[in-house]
Amino acid sequence: MFRIKFFFCFIHIGLIITLTKSEFSCLTSSIISCRCNSDESLVTCIENRPSNETFIDWSTFSSGGHRFHLFKFINFTHLTSNTFTNFTSTVLSLGQFEFTFINRIDRVEENTFQILNFYSDTPITLIFESPRNFQLANYAFSRLKYREIVISDIQNDNPPYQLNLKAFDNTQIYQMSISNSPEFHFISNGSSLINITHMKLKNCSLTNIDLLLDTLSTFMLDIDLSSNKLNHIPSFMKLSTLKDIDLSANLFEDVKSNIFTNLTQLNRINLSHNQIKHIAPDAFLGLTQLSTLVLYDNRLTSLETITVHNEVISFLYPLVQTLTTLHLSNNFLHDFKAIRNLSSLNSLQICCNKIKTLDENAFKNVHKLETIDLSSNHIESIHPMAFDGTILIDLDLSSNSFSSLETTKHVIDDHFHSKNQTSSFLDTIQSTLIVLSLENCTNLLELNWFVLTKLRQLTILKLSGIPKTDKFWTLEPRDGSIIDWHGPSFDHRVSLNDIRFDNNDYCLSKPIFQIFNRTTIHVDENHPCNCFIFMMKKKFGAGHHPICLSNQSIVQELTHECVNIDLSCLSLVNSTTIPLTQSSSSSSSMTSTSKETSLTSKLTTMSSSQSSSTIGSTVTVTTGSIKTSSTSSLTTSVTTTTTTTTTNASTTLRTIIMDDGKWKTILAITIPLTAVAIIAAGTSIFIVKRWKKKNPKESFEMLTGFENLLARK
């Protein structure tokens, strides 16, 4: 124990010695004390006592041969032209200078930083953190070039705070930021001109910005006036070079006509988090470069306006060729017809509105659309052709009210027969969709996974929070289609949080996850362990498996409990809607249930044709069961033979099917037998036809009698 204490004591002493060596006193006077860090380019100076003159003679500054360029001044109250006396004679330039003033700056006098003209080619940054009162004299910043000026958290004894723009007269500032300063006004002691490239005035309770805009030079790239109290959008006409305007979180209620006139280079406007109810049809007229429009969290009820001439027109019409990103979330929109002609639109965010339907022409001419967020609306129906023409990659339909991914309608076929035709709104985007979210769609009572197997690029599927009904694991082809899954070569991710699964879900989901064979499943960490969790444990992502699987005793118990789960699945699957739907091209991903049914049906056909030389059987496979309808028969014993053979074949297959590795043996036996069955059936049909030609009358009577016998039964 003594040795351990001695060791830590030794380490502690070593750290103190190292720290002492890395810091040394480099300037001491009656006003300030400065310490330098030999390992970093840092000087920290603390004012010992307040001084109105703040005269600092930097000729006594000793850097120890190190070139410093980061200075921190703590508790300084008054900055004057004497603050940096003899500064250039001692401090050499090293890439850039950064001066940070922390606390108490009460006043900055004229020409305080004039001495820095010596470093005309060196980027200079001034940072003022929590200054008090912060009174700025005219020309305080001395017509210099600054890389950045940052002012934050002004502490003002006599609100509202007034910022003297004359202090920045004829300065050139690449980036200027003023933030978190309540009750903020501008004043100007005569005309001034400020050259600022990037301007940020955020959370300063500004109510008027016109004086500042009149002072700014014509060359400015972006301006951020977010989180203030502006109740009208100011005119930016003078700033023709602007590319980005952020006016979010203010108090605007409308956007007037031609308010952004002359801003021909503007790329982005952010008007989010306001109270906008109306936007004039020509508000964005002339913005030939505008690509991003952000309008979420407002009070818009429509994207269109009825003019005095009784014409319906949208404020989006001037942007049909340029707009690529449109944010309309958290408004009160019932439709979005106005976006149909935005031919360049790539991303649409329109969640949390009041949309109820997506009709056939919802995205009529929006052929470049890749991302749509329609979550948290009231969508009850989606037309199968709603997304036709788009190239959707990411579709978010979570928290809506539709009950199925499919729509069934009555159609007339080529033979003028009425039939039902089922299709899905996902069919038109099956070759492009990568991310699909259906989370918290609490009315989605039927989930047909066959629709999802047609999404060739699907990678992320979000199903968390949807109800688990008896149709949750439906796998049912439509209109004669087959399952031919050729998904992406990399892993899929299926989110199933907030859903509780039991043992039966393993049986029902197994055919689906054999099709989506490279899948990572996400469920709740606190999901209770059962055979579904245990048997699917290899599909849980690293670090995302339920906590209970970390308990070795639970795992051992489940190992015994679930050892025969596949055998139990056979009886469950035979009474559940999981049809045989597998093409030869996708035999490698065929489900075990489909394999069993397919082989059983082949054996049934073979037995039937071998039992009688006059039998032609048609086997129809539906919902995992076998239905045999005889087109002709001479004896009822054939039916009994067929049923017996089917039962025996099914029983045999159920025993063999438990081991997927035995399929090669089964196929080796079945394929020759099937060939023999086909030849026998063909021979039987040929004999029957020849016999009918020779005895047509007798054949007719036999068939009539057979049909009447069936009718009486």
XYZ file of C-alpha atoms in Angstrom:
713
model
C 0.000 0.000 0.000
C 2.883 2.349 0.896
C 4.501 1.673 -2.471
C 1.274 2.521 -4.326
C 0.880 5.805 -2.426
C 4.511 6.649 -3.096
C 4.022 5.933 -6.805
C 0.988 8.257 -7.130
C 2.741 10.926 -5.097
C 5.705 10.731 -7.443
C 3.400 11.087 -10.492
C 1.664 14.099 -8.911
C 4.974 15.840 -8.211
C 6.056 15.140 -11.786
C 2.921 16.759 -13.185
C 3.441 19.852 -11.012
C 7.054 20.147 -12.174
C 5.993 19.742 -15.827
C 3.250 22.370 -15.482
C 5.648 24.739 -13.779
C 8.169 24.276 -16.552
C 5.540 24.844 -19.282
C 4.327 28.134 -17.758
C 6.444 31.113 -16.772
C 5.934 34.770 -16.018
C 6.566 36.786 -19.178
C 5.253 40.255 -18.225
C 4.693 41.820 -14.812
C 3.676 45.362 -13.944
C 1.538 47.186 -11.454
C -1.429 46.873 -13.861
C -1.198 43.364 -15.316
C 0.482 40.009 -14.899
C 1.064 37.776 -17.906
C 2.055 34.151 -17.989
C 3.280 32.378 -21.097
C 2.976 28.728 -22.044
C 6.102 27.424 -23.683
C 4.279 24.419 -25.140
C 1.436 26.400 -26.704
C 1.192 29.731 -28.477
C -0.700 31.247 -25.556
C -0.323 34.296 -23.326
C -2.732 34.816 -20.429
C -2.855 38.315 -18.926
C -4.861 39.348 -15.849
C -5.487 42.955 -14.890
C -4.342 43.464 -11.296
C -6.252 46.684 -10.743
C -8.687 48.714 -12.879
C -7.096 51.584 -14.804
C -8.681 54.179 -17.060
C -5.457 54.511 -19.012
C -4.525 50.811 -19.079
C -0.977 51.677 -20.112
C 0.961 48.508 -20.814
C 4.582 48.667 -21.881
C 5.156 45.498 -23.905
C 8.889 46.243 -24.188
C 9.357 44.295 -20.948
C 7.528 41.315 -22.416
C 9.748 38.234 -22.441
C 8.591 35.352 -24.592
C 11.635 33.205 -23.966
C 12.254 32.992 -27.684
C 8.776 31.644 -28.354
C 6.510 33.386 -30.837
C 3.046 33.762 -29.351
C -0.090 34.632 -31.266
C -2.960 33.733 -28.859
C -3.652 36.281 -26.138
C -6.250 36.078 -23.356
C -7.015 39.237 -21.372
C -9.047 38.606 -18.216
C -10.946 41.286 -16.263
C -9.729 44.225 -18.351
C -12.097 47.189 -18.031
C -10.801 49.924 -20.318
C -8.939 49.570 -23.609
C -7.043 52.541 -25.080
C -4.352 53.178 -27.656
C -1.836 52.776 -24.786
C -2.886 49.188 -24.122
C -0.515 47.884 -26.794
C 2.431 50.302 -26.379
C 5.660 48.870 -27.878
C 3.746 45.702 -28.806
C 5.259 45.390 -32.269
C 8.826 45.743 -31.010
C 8.592 42.524 -29.014
C 5.830 40.349 -30.484
C 6.529 38.919 -33.916
C 3.851 37.729 -36.316
C 3.187 34.006 -36.481
C 0.453 33.085 -38.930
C -2.400 34.864 -37.152
C -3.280 36.823 -34.028
C -6.221 36.113 -31.738
C -7.124 38.448 -28.871
C -9.779 37.265 -26.430
C -11.156 39.677 -23.806
C -13.045 37.907 -21.046
C -15.334 39.811 -18.631
C -15.625 43.473 -17.688
C -14.764 45.334 -20.910
C -16.562 48.579 -20.214
C -15.185 50.863 -22.915
C -13.034 50.701 -26.038
C -11.461 54.044 -26.950
C -10.634 55.444 -30.389
C -7.757 53.812 -32.281
C -7.260 51.148 -29.604
C -6.040 48.603 -32.142
C -4.229 51.015 -34.470
C -0.876 49.492 -33.571
C -1.982 46.281 -35.280
C -1.648 47.986 -38.661
C 1.942 46.776 -38.437
C 0.598 43.257 -39.078
C -1.360 44.200 -42.193
C -0.841 40.784 -43.804
C -1.677 38.799 -40.662
C -5.267 37.626 -40.013
C -6.525 39.213 -36.771
C -9.388 37.902 -34.622
C -11.002 39.857 -31.757
C -13.267 38.046 -29.294
C -15.226 39.819 -26.561
C -16.892 37.447 -24.085
C -19.393 38.893 -21.599
C -18.336 42.545 -21.877
C -20.026 44.943 -19.446
C -21.723 48.011 -21.014
C -19.232 47.809 -23.908
C -19.228 51.442 -24.969
C -17.475 51.862 -28.305
C -15.896 55.172 -29.322
C -15.826 56.307 -32.947
C -13.123 54.501 -34.931
C -12.469 52.132 -32.037
C -11.431 49.433 -34.485
C -9.239 51.787 -36.493
C -9.954 51.002 -40.153
C -8.117 47.668 -40.023
C -8.658 44.340 -41.740
C -10.019 41.691 -39.398
C -10.528 38.050 -40.057
C -13.260 37.883 -37.403
C -14.882 39.964 -34.673
C -17.008 38.079 -32.148
C -19.132 39.796 -29.467
C -21.261 37.639 -27.171
C -23.333 38.014 -24.008
C -23.157 41.785 -23.520
C -23.958 42.695 -19.894
C -25.637 46.097 -20.016
C -26.452 48.102 -16.890
C -28.754 50.504 -18.778
C -30.787 48.617 -21.377
C -31.377 48.727 -24.233
C -27.809 48.332 -25.383
C -26.771 50.683 -28.185
C -24.036 49.620 -30.577
C -22.167 52.497 -32.198
C -21.685 51.601 -35.878
C -19.174 54.447 -36.256
C -16.713 52.327 -34.247
C -16.388 50.053 -37.313
C -16.184 52.819 -39.916
C -14.144 51.778 -42.954
C -13.042 48.529 -41.358
C -12.928 45.333 -43.391
C -14.300 42.332 -41.527
C -14.495 38.934 -43.149
C -16.866 37.577 -40.486
C -18.689 39.407 -37.723
C -20.861 37.771 -35.069
C -22.918 39.391 -32.307
C -25.073 37.054 -30.223
C -27.055 36.622 -27.004
C -27.384 40.299 -26.173
C -30.948 41.298 -25.188
C -32.573 44.655 -26.052
C -30.171 45.562 -28.772
C -30.285 48.771 -30.905
C -27.959 50.368 -33.431
C -26.831 53.989 -33.390
C -24.575 55.897 -35.771
C -22.665 59.100 -35.074
C -22.645 60.276 -38.647
C -22.254 58.364 -41.907
C -20.169 55.228 -41.907
C -19.375 52.311 -44.173
C -18.612 48.795 -42.973
C -17.245 46.088 -45.246
C -18.498 42.738 -43.906
C -18.560 39.515 -45.929
C -20.401 37.253 -43.442
C -22.716 38.810 -40.830
C -24.451 37.104 -37.891
C -26.760 38.944 -35.461
C -28.427 36.167 -33.520
C -30.630 36.266 -30.436
C -30.214 39.983 -29.808
C -33.903 41.002 -29.539
C -33.504 43.284 -32.552
C -36.640 45.078 -33.676
C -35.109 47.130 -36.480
C -32.189 46.361 -38.735
C -32.565 49.111 -41.353
C -29.782 51.352 -39.995
C -27.261 48.524 -40.147
C -28.280 47.556 -43.684
C -27.803 51.151 -44.829
C -24.301 51.120 -43.374
C -23.116 47.861 -44.921
C -21.175 47.817 -48.141
C -22.750 46.295 -51.217
C -20.526 43.211 -51.092
C -21.887 40.684 -48.616
C -22.371 36.936 -49.073
C -24.677 35.983 -46.211
C -26.546 37.484 -43.276
C -28.093 35.716 -40.282
C -30.760 37.673 -38.370
C -32.357 34.683 -36.649
C -33.918 34.626 -33.167
C -34.732 38.319 -32.931
C -37.980 40.321 -32.710
C -38.252 41.652 -36.245
C -41.899 42.020 -37.303
C -41.263 42.984 -40.922
C -38.774 41.760 -43.494
C -36.303 44.555 -44.240
C -35.222 45.478 -47.737
C -32.019 43.817 -48.894
C -32.122 45.488 -52.308
C -28.749 47.176 -51.767
C -26.987 43.884 -51.000
C -27.166 42.416 -54.484
C -24.387 39.868 -53.859
C -26.195 38.033 -51.042
C -26.333 34.253 -51.386
C -27.923 33.266 -48.063
C -30.475 35.009 -45.808
C -31.555 33.542 -42.463
C -34.616 35.260 -40.971
C -35.826 32.360 -38.842
C -37.392 32.712 -35.381
C -38.720 36.245 -35.744
C -42.267 37.646 -35.729
C -43.148 37.849 -39.452
C -46.788 37.254 -40.393
C -46.533 37.756 -44.144
C -44.060 38.070 -46.996
C -44.846 41.020 -49.228
C -44.448 41.412 -52.975
C -40.975 41.918 -54.445
C -39.360 42.055 -51.010
C -36.286 40.225 -52.323
C -36.019 42.136 -55.601
C -32.519 42.530 -57.061
C -31.089 39.527 -55.176
C -30.293 37.627 -58.340
C -27.511 35.584 -56.703
C -29.541 34.435 -53.703
C -29.377 30.645 -53.188
C -31.169 30.139 -49.864
C -33.846 31.823 -47.738
C -34.751 30.592 -44.248
C -38.094 31.918 -42.968
C -38.797 29.100 -40.510
C -40.156 29.495 -36.966
C -42.195 32.604 -37.755
C -45.945 33.244 -37.848
C -46.322 33.543 -41.611
C -49.894 33.099 -42.844
C -49.621 34.593 -46.314
C -46.940 34.908 -48.986
C -47.554 37.168 -51.973
C -47.488 35.362 -55.364
C -44.596 37.537 -56.560
C -42.644 37.580 -53.282
C -39.829 35.540 -54.836
C -40.040 37.004 -58.319
C -36.651 37.510 -59.931
C -34.760 35.052 -57.701
C -33.266 33.165 -60.600
C -30.722 31.273 -58.455
C -32.861 30.373 -55.429
C -32.499 26.636 -54.744
C -33.509 26.264 -51.069
C -36.614 27.694 -49.413
C -37.226 26.936 -45.718
C -40.750 27.650 -44.420
C -41.310 25.093 -41.680
C -42.990 26.034 -38.384
C -45.290 28.722 -39.755
C -49.068 29.105 -40.158
C -49.543 28.494 -43.861
C -52.870 26.914 -44.803
C -52.272 26.950 -48.550
C -49.469 27.376 -51.060
C -51.789 29.262 -53.405
C -53.513 32.630 -53.486
C -56.656 33.787 -55.296
C -55.860 37.057 -57.076
C -58.190 40.014 -57.641
C -58.827 38.579 -61.096
C -60.053 35.355 -59.492
C -56.971 33.443 -60.612
C -55.320 30.806 -58.438
C -51.568 31.310 -58.311
C -48.783 30.113 -56.027
C -45.787 31.953 -54.612
C -43.746 28.973 -55.871
C -44.400 29.648 -59.553
C -41.313 31.891 -60.056
C -39.152 29.032 -58.710
C -40.301 26.135 -60.905
C -36.931 25.875 -62.673
C -34.538 26.527 -59.773
C -35.932 25.195 -56.476
C -34.283 21.936 -55.360
C -35.084 21.856 -51.618
C -38.399 22.881 -50.040
C -39.199 22.690 -46.318
C -42.899 23.034 -45.436
C -43.162 20.961 -42.259
C -45.253 22.040 -39.274
C -47.803 24.177 -41.086
C -51.551 23.712 -41.664
C -51.507 22.545 -45.277
C -54.257 20.292 -46.601
C -52.638 19.776 -50.000
C -49.505 20.647 -51.899
C -50.726 20.814 -55.502
C -48.511 23.828 -56.164
C -45.336 21.746 -56.105
C -46.369 19.621 -59.112
C -44.460 21.763 -61.586
C -41.215 22.176 -59.604
C -39.179 20.332 -62.201
C -35.857 20.637 -60.324
C -37.141 19.696 -56.859
C -34.930 17.105 -55.188
C -36.022 17.156 -51.526
C -39.453 17.866 -50.032
C -40.031 18.084 -46.271
C -43.755 18.384 -45.573
C -44.330 16.487 -42.350
C -46.742 17.485 -39.595
C -49.443 19.049 -41.772
C -53.057 18.048 -42.468
C -52.737 16.118 -45.709
C -55.271 13.273 -46.060
C -54.775 11.854 -49.544
C -52.069 11.462 -52.169
C -53.783 11.372 -55.558
C -52.573 10.169 -58.917
C -51.038 13.497 -59.934
C -49.443 14.344 -56.584
C -45.945 14.604 -58.108
C -46.868 15.071 -61.737
C -43.772 16.807 -63.110
C -41.403 16.449 -60.149
C -39.136 14.023 -61.967
C -35.966 14.696 -59.929
C -37.514 14.132 -56.512
C -35.385 11.820 -54.344
C -36.446 12.533 -50.743
C -39.927 13.046 -49.284
C -40.890 13.405 -45.642
C -44.674 13.051 -45.335
C -44.647 11.839 -41.744
C -47.187 12.870 -39.089
C -49.928 13.882 -41.492
C -53.424 12.355 -41.720
C -52.879 10.329 -44.905
C -55.613 7.717 -45.273
C -55.219 6.746 -48.922
C -52.358 6.724 -51.419
C -53.034 6.226 -55.105
C -50.898 3.458 -56.685
C -49.504 6.028 -59.141
C -48.915 8.771 -56.559
C -45.103 8.587 -56.832
C -44.985 7.775 -60.535
C -42.273 9.670 -62.384
C -40.135 10.353 -59.311
C -36.794 8.745 -58.487
C -37.397 8.419 -54.765
C -34.527 7.182 -52.615
C -35.881 8.074 -49.159
C -39.622 7.960 -48.345
C -40.938 8.715 -44.851
C -44.638 7.895 -44.324
C -44.453 7.305 -40.577
C -47.285 8.297 -38.228
C -50.029 8.309 -40.865
C -53.453 6.662 -41.064
C -53.422 4.367 -44.124
C -54.244 0.722 -43.422
C -52.460 -1.115 -46.225
C -49.608 -0.791 -48.678
C -51.924 -1.975 -51.445
C -55.032 -0.861 -53.280
C -57.554 -3.193 -54.959
C -59.824 -2.038 -57.776
C -62.194 -3.671 -60.266
C -60.976 -3.783 -63.874
C -62.158 -5.294 -67.177
C -59.674 -7.630 -68.848
C -59.144 -8.205 -72.582
C -61.982 -10.706 -72.633
C -64.378 -8.195 -71.020
C -64.405 -10.100 -67.751
C -64.498 -8.222 -64.449
C -61.691 -8.974 -62.016
C -59.888 -7.492 -59.021
C -56.490 -5.903 -59.584
C -54.193 -5.197 -56.632
C -51.248 -2.812 -56.791
C -49.113 -0.747 -54.420
C -47.934 2.859 -54.380
C -44.423 1.431 -53.930
C -44.456 -0.352 -57.298
C -43.497 2.726 -59.315
C -40.371 3.364 -57.191
C -39.246 -0.237 -56.706
C -36.005 0.273 -58.634
C -34.809 3.360 -56.688
C -36.121 3.292 -53.086
C -33.417 2.707 -50.466
C -34.976 3.970 -47.207
C -38.625 3.396 -46.266
C -40.139 4.471 -42.945
C -43.579 3.243 -41.849
C -43.026 3.789 -38.136
C -46.015 4.394 -35.868
C -48.581 3.858 -38.629
C -51.057 2.554 -36.095
C -53.755 1.803 -38.701
C -51.469 -0.350 -40.830
C -53.283 -3.589 -40.067
C -51.971 -5.561 -43.047
C -48.323 -5.698 -44.031
C -47.762 -7.692 -47.199
C -44.036 -8.367 -47.377
C -44.391 -9.364 -51.020
C -44.669 -5.648 -51.851
C -41.356 -5.072 -50.065
C -39.590 -7.895 -51.925
C -40.072 -5.924 -55.146
C -37.988 -2.992 -53.806
C -34.680 -3.892 -55.416
C -32.518 -1.325 -53.603
C -34.237 -1.381 -50.198
C -31.628 -1.121 -47.453
C -33.310 0.493 -44.439
C -36.852 -0.492 -43.436
C -38.370 1.200 -40.382
C -41.425 -0.588 -38.949
C -41.172 0.366 -35.287
C -44.431 1.013 -33.494
C -46.843 -0.476 -36.033
C -49.508 -2.889 -34.694
C -48.757 -6.595 -34.800
C -51.933 -8.154 -36.194
C -52.504 -11.630 -37.642
C -51.548 -10.110 -41.021
C -48.227 -8.698 -39.907
C -46.221 -11.458 -41.594
C -48.340 -11.770 -44.765
C -46.415 -12.925 -47.830
C -48.954 -13.025 -50.639
C -48.205 -12.387 -54.336
C -50.718 -10.451 -56.397
C -52.060 -10.836 -59.940
C -50.010 -13.899 -60.809
C -46.693 -12.382 -59.736
C -43.889 -14.423 -58.220
C -41.282 -13.698 -55.557
C -38.012 -13.074 -57.348
C -35.894 -11.250 -54.801
C -32.720 -9.659 -56.082
C -32.042 -7.090 -53.378
C -28.767 -5.264 -52.750
C -25.696 -7.328 -51.911
C -25.111 -5.580 -48.561
C -27.022 -6.009 -45.302
C -30.527 -4.690 -44.771
C -31.583 -3.028 -41.553
C -35.124 -3.618 -40.276
C -36.240 -1.639 -37.210
C -38.914 -3.410 -35.136
C -38.819 -1.407 -31.923
C -41.927 -1.008 -29.749
C -43.369 -4.326 -30.986
C -43.646 -7.455 -28.857
C -42.995 -10.809 -30.560
C -43.650 -14.370 -29.375
C -42.692 -17.905 -30.432
C -45.227 -17.982 -33.260
C -43.589 -14.911 -34.793
C -40.453 -16.922 -35.390
C -42.385 -19.442 -37.466
C -44.276 -16.792 -39.389
C -41.278 -14.557 -40.000
C -38.825 -17.293 -40.945
C -39.892 -17.474 -44.628
C -39.620 -13.681 -44.868
C -36.173 -13.429 -43.325
C -34.979 -16.284 -45.517
C -35.882 -14.112 -48.491
C -34.323 -11.023 -46.878
C -31.468 -13.287 -45.872
C -28.848 -10.592 -45.156
C -30.786 -8.622 -42.585
C -29.955 -6.871 -39.321
C -32.942 -6.641 -36.979
C -33.371 -3.963 -34.333
C -35.759 -4.591 -31.423
C -36.038 -3.027 -27.969
C -33.178 -3.749 -25.610
C -35.722 -4.705 -22.937
C -37.664 -7.090 -25.207
C -38.346 -10.304 -23.235
C -36.522 -13.399 -24.422
C -38.441 -16.126 -26.257
C -37.817 -18.377 -29.245
C -38.217 -15.497 -31.701
C -35.460 -13.559 -29.939
C -33.305 -16.630 -29.441
C -33.554 -18.033 -32.966
C -33.016 -14.604 -34.543
C -30.099 -13.677 -32.309
C -27.600 -13.793 -35.159
C -29.591 -11.119 -36.993
C -29.389 -8.541 -34.222
C -26.881 -5.799 -34.880
C -23.780 -5.552 -32.753
C -24.694 -3.796 -29.532
C -28.423 -3.854 -30.343
C -29.495 -7.278 -29.062
C -31.949 -7.555 -26.147
C -30.312 -7.442 -22.748
C -31.808 -10.795 -21.754
C -29.532 -12.599 -24.228
C -26.609 -11.580 -22.042
C -27.982 -13.805 -19.271
C -26.373 -17.209 -19.735
C -29.027 -19.075 -17.720
C -31.789 -17.650 -19.946
C -29.851 -18.632 -23.059
C -29.403 -22.194 -21.779
C -33.110 -22.455 -20.983
C -34.041 -21.219 -24.451
C -31.593 -23.645 -26.040
C -33.688 -26.540 -24.675
C -37.050 -24.844 -25.164
C -36.498 -23.901 -28.806
C -34.678 -27.007 -30.013
C -37.816 -28.329 -31.748
C -39.303 -24.980 -32.728
C -38.935 -25.721 -36.463
C -41.031 -28.887 -36.047
C -43.721 -26.858 -34.280
C -43.614 -24.333 -37.100
C -44.855 -26.885 -39.657
C -48.285 -27.236 -38.111
C -48.536 -23.475 -37.583
C -47.506 -22.592 -41.128
C -50.032 -25.030 -42.633
C -52.827 -22.973 -41.058
C -51.345 -19.536 -41.860
C -51.346 -17.427 -44.986
C -47.856 -17.953 -46.381
C -48.260 -19.045 -50.026
C -45.922 -20.813 -52.395
C -44.517 -18.074 -54.597
C -41.022 -18.803 -55.722
C -39.562 -18.750 -59.219
C -36.810 -20.997 -60.426
C -34.450 -18.057 -60.630
C -34.696 -17.468 -56.909
C -34.676 -21.038 -55.635
C -31.752 -20.294 -53.367
C -33.959 -18.042 -51.239
C -37.079 -20.275 -51.300
C -38.721 -20.653 -47.914
C -38.882 -24.067 -46.302
C -42.691 -23.899 -46.300
C -42.781 -23.205 -50.025
C -40.333 -26.044 -50.651
C -42.495 -28.461 -48.727
C -45.663 -27.444 -50.538
C -43.992 -27.537 -53.964
C -42.588 -31.026 -53.488
C -45.834 -32.312 -52.003
C -47.783 -31.055 -54.977
C -45.363 -32.738 -57.389
C -45.706 -36.056 -55.585
C -49.485 -35.678 -55.582
C -49.552 -35.098 -59.330
C -47.237 -38.054 -59.908
C -49.350 -40.401 -57.771
C -52.581 -39.320 -59.395
C -51.324 -39.906 -62.917
C -49.881 -43.289 -61.994
C -53.065 -44.481 -60.242
C -55.222 -44.357 -63.354
C -54.478 -44.177 -67.033
C -57.451 -41.857 -67.590
C -56.747 -39.167 -65.018
C -55.594 -35.552 -65.713
C -55.070 -33.596 -62.477
C -54.578 -29.886 -61.931
C -52.867 -28.970 -58.650
C -53.530 -25.460 -57.338
C -51.365 -24.315 -54.413
C -52.888 -21.669 -52.123
C -51.965 -20.587 -48.622
C -49.693 -23.464 -47.881
C -52.359 -26.122 -48.507
C -53.008 -28.420 -51.522
C -56.208 -28.390 -53.544
C -56.660 -31.154 -56.176
C -59.532 -30.862 -58.673
C -60.160 -33.793 -61.041
C -61.099 -32.866 -64.579
C -62.209 -36.394 -65.336
C -62.415 -39.673 -63.435
C -63.660 -43.203 -63.952
C -63.507 -44.403 -60.368
C -63.686 -42.766 -56.940
C -60.818 -44.886 -55.707
C -58.401 -42.552 -57.445
C -59.354 -39.731 -55.078
C -58.690 -41.938 -52.094
C -55.366 -43.052 -53.532
C -54.358 -39.460 -54.278
C -55.311 -38.281 -50.803
C -53.422 -41.107 -49.187
C -50.376 -40.503 -51.324
C -50.489 -36.777 -50.596
C -50.771 -37.375 -46.877
C -47.894 -39.829 -46.870
C -45.749 -37.538 -49.024
C -46.517 -34.567 -46.818
C -45.717 -36.531 -43.668
C -42.459 -37.756 -45.156
C -41.510 -34.278 -46.289
C -42.293 -32.745 -42.906
C -39.837 -35.195 -41.370
C -37.153 -34.527 -43.958
C -37.666 -30.788 -44.251
C -36.292 -30.195 -40.767
C -32.809 -30.461 -42.227
C -32.279 -28.072 -45.112
C -29.182 -30.026 -46.081
C -31.299 -33.009 -47.240
C -32.874 -31.113 -50.113
C -30.283 -32.353 -52.546
C -31.376 -35.930 -51.845
C -35.045 -35.012 -52.163
C -34.498 -33.263 -55.461
C -32.413 -36.148 -56.783
C -35.349 -38.499 -56.131
C -38.157 -36.154 -57.102
C -36.896 -34.884 -60.478
C -36.779 -38.364 -62.158
C -40.138 -39.303 -60.628
C -41.642 -36.043 -61.881
C -40.378 -36.755 -65.400
C -41.968 -40.228 -65.288
C -45.219 -38.661 -64.039
C -45.309 -36.170 -66.875
C -44.724 -38.887 -69.497
C -47.396 -41.083 -67.911
C -49.878 -38.227 -67.808
C -49.221 -37.403 -71.467
C -49.703 -41.031 -72.451
C -52.973 -41.179 -70.494
C -54.320 -38.062 -72.179
C -53.409 -39.421 -75.632
C -55.184 -42.756 -74.936
C -58.285 -40.995 -73.611
C -58.533 -38.757 -76.687
C -58.168 -41.735 -79.045
C -60.786 -43.592 -77.080
C -63.198 -40.615 -77.228
C -62.866 -40.411 -80.995
C -63.755 -44.058 -81.420
C -66.672 -44.008 -78.912
C -67.986 -40.421 -78.835
C -71.507 -41.351 -77.843
C -70.438 -43.670 -75.083
C -67.967 -41.099 -73.817
C -70.640 -38.433 -73.731
C -72.979 -40.674 -71.789
C -70.274 -41.631 -69.305
C -69.265 -38.035 -68.725
C -72.901 -36.924 -68.403
C -73.603 -39.661 -65.958
C -70.486 -38.793 -63.961
C -71.451 -35.131 -63.785
C -75.015 -35.961 -62.724
C -73.646 -38.279 -60.071
C -71.504 -35.421 -58.717
C -74.474 -33.062 -58.875
C -76.649 -35.437 -56.864
C -73.904 -35.810 -54.262
